[in-house]
PDB file of C-alpha atoms in Angstrom:
ATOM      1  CA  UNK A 169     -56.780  16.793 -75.614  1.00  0.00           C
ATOM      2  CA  UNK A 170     -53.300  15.992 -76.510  1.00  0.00           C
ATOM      3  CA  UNK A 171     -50.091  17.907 -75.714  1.00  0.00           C
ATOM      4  CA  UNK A 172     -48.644  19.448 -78.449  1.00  0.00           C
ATOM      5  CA  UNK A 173     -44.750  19.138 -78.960  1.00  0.00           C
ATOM      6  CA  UNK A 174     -42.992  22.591 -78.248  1.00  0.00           C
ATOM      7  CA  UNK A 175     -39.430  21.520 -79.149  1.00  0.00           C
ATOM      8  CA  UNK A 176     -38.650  20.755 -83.145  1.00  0.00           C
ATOM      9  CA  UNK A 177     -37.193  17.156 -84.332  1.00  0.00           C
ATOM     10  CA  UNK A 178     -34.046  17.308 -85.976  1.00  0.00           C
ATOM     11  CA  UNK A 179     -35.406  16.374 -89.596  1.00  0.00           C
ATOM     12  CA  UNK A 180     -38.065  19.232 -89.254  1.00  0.00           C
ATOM     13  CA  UNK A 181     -35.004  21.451 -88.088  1.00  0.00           C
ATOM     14  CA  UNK A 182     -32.807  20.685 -90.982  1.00  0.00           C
ATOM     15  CA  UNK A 183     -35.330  21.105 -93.477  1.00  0.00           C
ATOM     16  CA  UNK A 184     -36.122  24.988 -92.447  1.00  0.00           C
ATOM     17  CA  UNK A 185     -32.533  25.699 -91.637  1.00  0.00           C
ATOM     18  CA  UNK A 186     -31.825  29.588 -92.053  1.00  0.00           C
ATOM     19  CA  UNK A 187     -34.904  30.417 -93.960  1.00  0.00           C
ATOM     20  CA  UNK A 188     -35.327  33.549 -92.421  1.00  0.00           C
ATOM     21  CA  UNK A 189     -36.207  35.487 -95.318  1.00  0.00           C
ATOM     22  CA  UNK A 190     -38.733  35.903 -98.267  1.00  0.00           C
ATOM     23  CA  UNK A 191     -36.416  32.968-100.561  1.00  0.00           C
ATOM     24  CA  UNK A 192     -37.700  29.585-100.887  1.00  0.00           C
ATOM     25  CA  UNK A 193     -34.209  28.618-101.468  1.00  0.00           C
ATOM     26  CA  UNK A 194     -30.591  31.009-102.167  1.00  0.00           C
ATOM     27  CA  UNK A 195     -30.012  32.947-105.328  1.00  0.00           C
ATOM     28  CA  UNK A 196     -27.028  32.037-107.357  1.00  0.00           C
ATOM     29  CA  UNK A 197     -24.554  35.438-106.765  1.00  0.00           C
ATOM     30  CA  UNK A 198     -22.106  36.301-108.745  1.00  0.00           C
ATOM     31  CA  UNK A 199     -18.741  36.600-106.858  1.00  0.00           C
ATOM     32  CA  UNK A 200     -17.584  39.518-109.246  1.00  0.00           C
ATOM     33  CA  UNK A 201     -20.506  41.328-108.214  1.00  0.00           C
ATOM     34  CA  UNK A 202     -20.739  40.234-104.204  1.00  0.00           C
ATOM     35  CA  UNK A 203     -20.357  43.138-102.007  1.00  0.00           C
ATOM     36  CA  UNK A 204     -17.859  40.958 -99.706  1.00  0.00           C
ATOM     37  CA  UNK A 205     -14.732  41.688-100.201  1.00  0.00           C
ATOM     38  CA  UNK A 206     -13.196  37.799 -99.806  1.00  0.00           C
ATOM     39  CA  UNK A 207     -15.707  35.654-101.720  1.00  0.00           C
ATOM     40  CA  UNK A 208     -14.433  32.445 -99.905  1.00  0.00           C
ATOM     41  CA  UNK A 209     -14.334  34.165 -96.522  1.00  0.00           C
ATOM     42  CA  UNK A 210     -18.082  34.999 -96.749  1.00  0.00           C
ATOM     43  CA  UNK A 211     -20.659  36.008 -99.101  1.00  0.00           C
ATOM     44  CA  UNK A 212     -24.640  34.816 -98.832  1.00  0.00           C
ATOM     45  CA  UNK A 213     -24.597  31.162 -99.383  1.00  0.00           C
ATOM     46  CA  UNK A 214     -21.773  30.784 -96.860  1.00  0.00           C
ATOM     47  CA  UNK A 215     -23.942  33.434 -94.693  1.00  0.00           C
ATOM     48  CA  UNK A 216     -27.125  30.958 -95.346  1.00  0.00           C
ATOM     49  CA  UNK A 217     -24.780  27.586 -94.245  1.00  0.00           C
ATOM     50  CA  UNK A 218     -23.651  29.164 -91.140  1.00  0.00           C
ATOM     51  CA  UNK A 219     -27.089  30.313 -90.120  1.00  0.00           C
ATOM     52  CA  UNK A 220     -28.128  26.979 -90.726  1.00  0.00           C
ATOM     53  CA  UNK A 221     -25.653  25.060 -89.429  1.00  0.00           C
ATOM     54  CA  UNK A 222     -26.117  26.973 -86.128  1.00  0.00           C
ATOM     55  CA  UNK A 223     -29.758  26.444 -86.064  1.00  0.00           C
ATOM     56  CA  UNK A 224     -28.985  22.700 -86.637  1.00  0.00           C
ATOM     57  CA  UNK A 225     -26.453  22.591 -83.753  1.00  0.00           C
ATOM     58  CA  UNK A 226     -28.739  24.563 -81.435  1.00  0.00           C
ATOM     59  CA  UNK A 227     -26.430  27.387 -81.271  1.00  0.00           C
ATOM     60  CA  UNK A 228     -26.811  31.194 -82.377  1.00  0.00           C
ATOM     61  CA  UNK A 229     -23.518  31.286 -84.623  1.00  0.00           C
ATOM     62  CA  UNK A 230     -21.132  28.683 -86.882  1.00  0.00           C
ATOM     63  CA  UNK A 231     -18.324  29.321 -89.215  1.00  0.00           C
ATOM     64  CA  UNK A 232     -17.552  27.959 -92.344  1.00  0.00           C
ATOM     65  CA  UNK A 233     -14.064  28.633 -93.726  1.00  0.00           C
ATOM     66  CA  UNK A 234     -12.872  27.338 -97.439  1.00  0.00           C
TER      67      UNK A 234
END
């Protein structure tokens, strides 16, 4: 029997980047209505880049600034 591969490829990586939660993709929010303070400083698409940038890069954290 073959050995399975344990470690993702980059391609499968990217496509299931930060989808750690019940969305098949983000929601469109409303910055009026966001509960962060500083909509360009964070809010939950810039939440769901970061998480996926970081999963892309191997890492555990990234930051995106505007």
């Amino acid at each position: 029997m073959s050995e399975q591969a344990t470690e993702k490829s980059f391609g499968t990586t990217a496509v299931h980047a930060a989808k750690h939660d019940e969305y098949s993709s983000m929601p469109i929010y409303m910055a009026a209505t966001s509960q962060h303070f500083y909509t360009r400083g964070g809010n939950p698409s810039i939440d769901a880049l970061e998480q996926g940038l970081a999963d892309l890069e191997g890492g555990t954290y990234a930051v995106a600034a505007a």
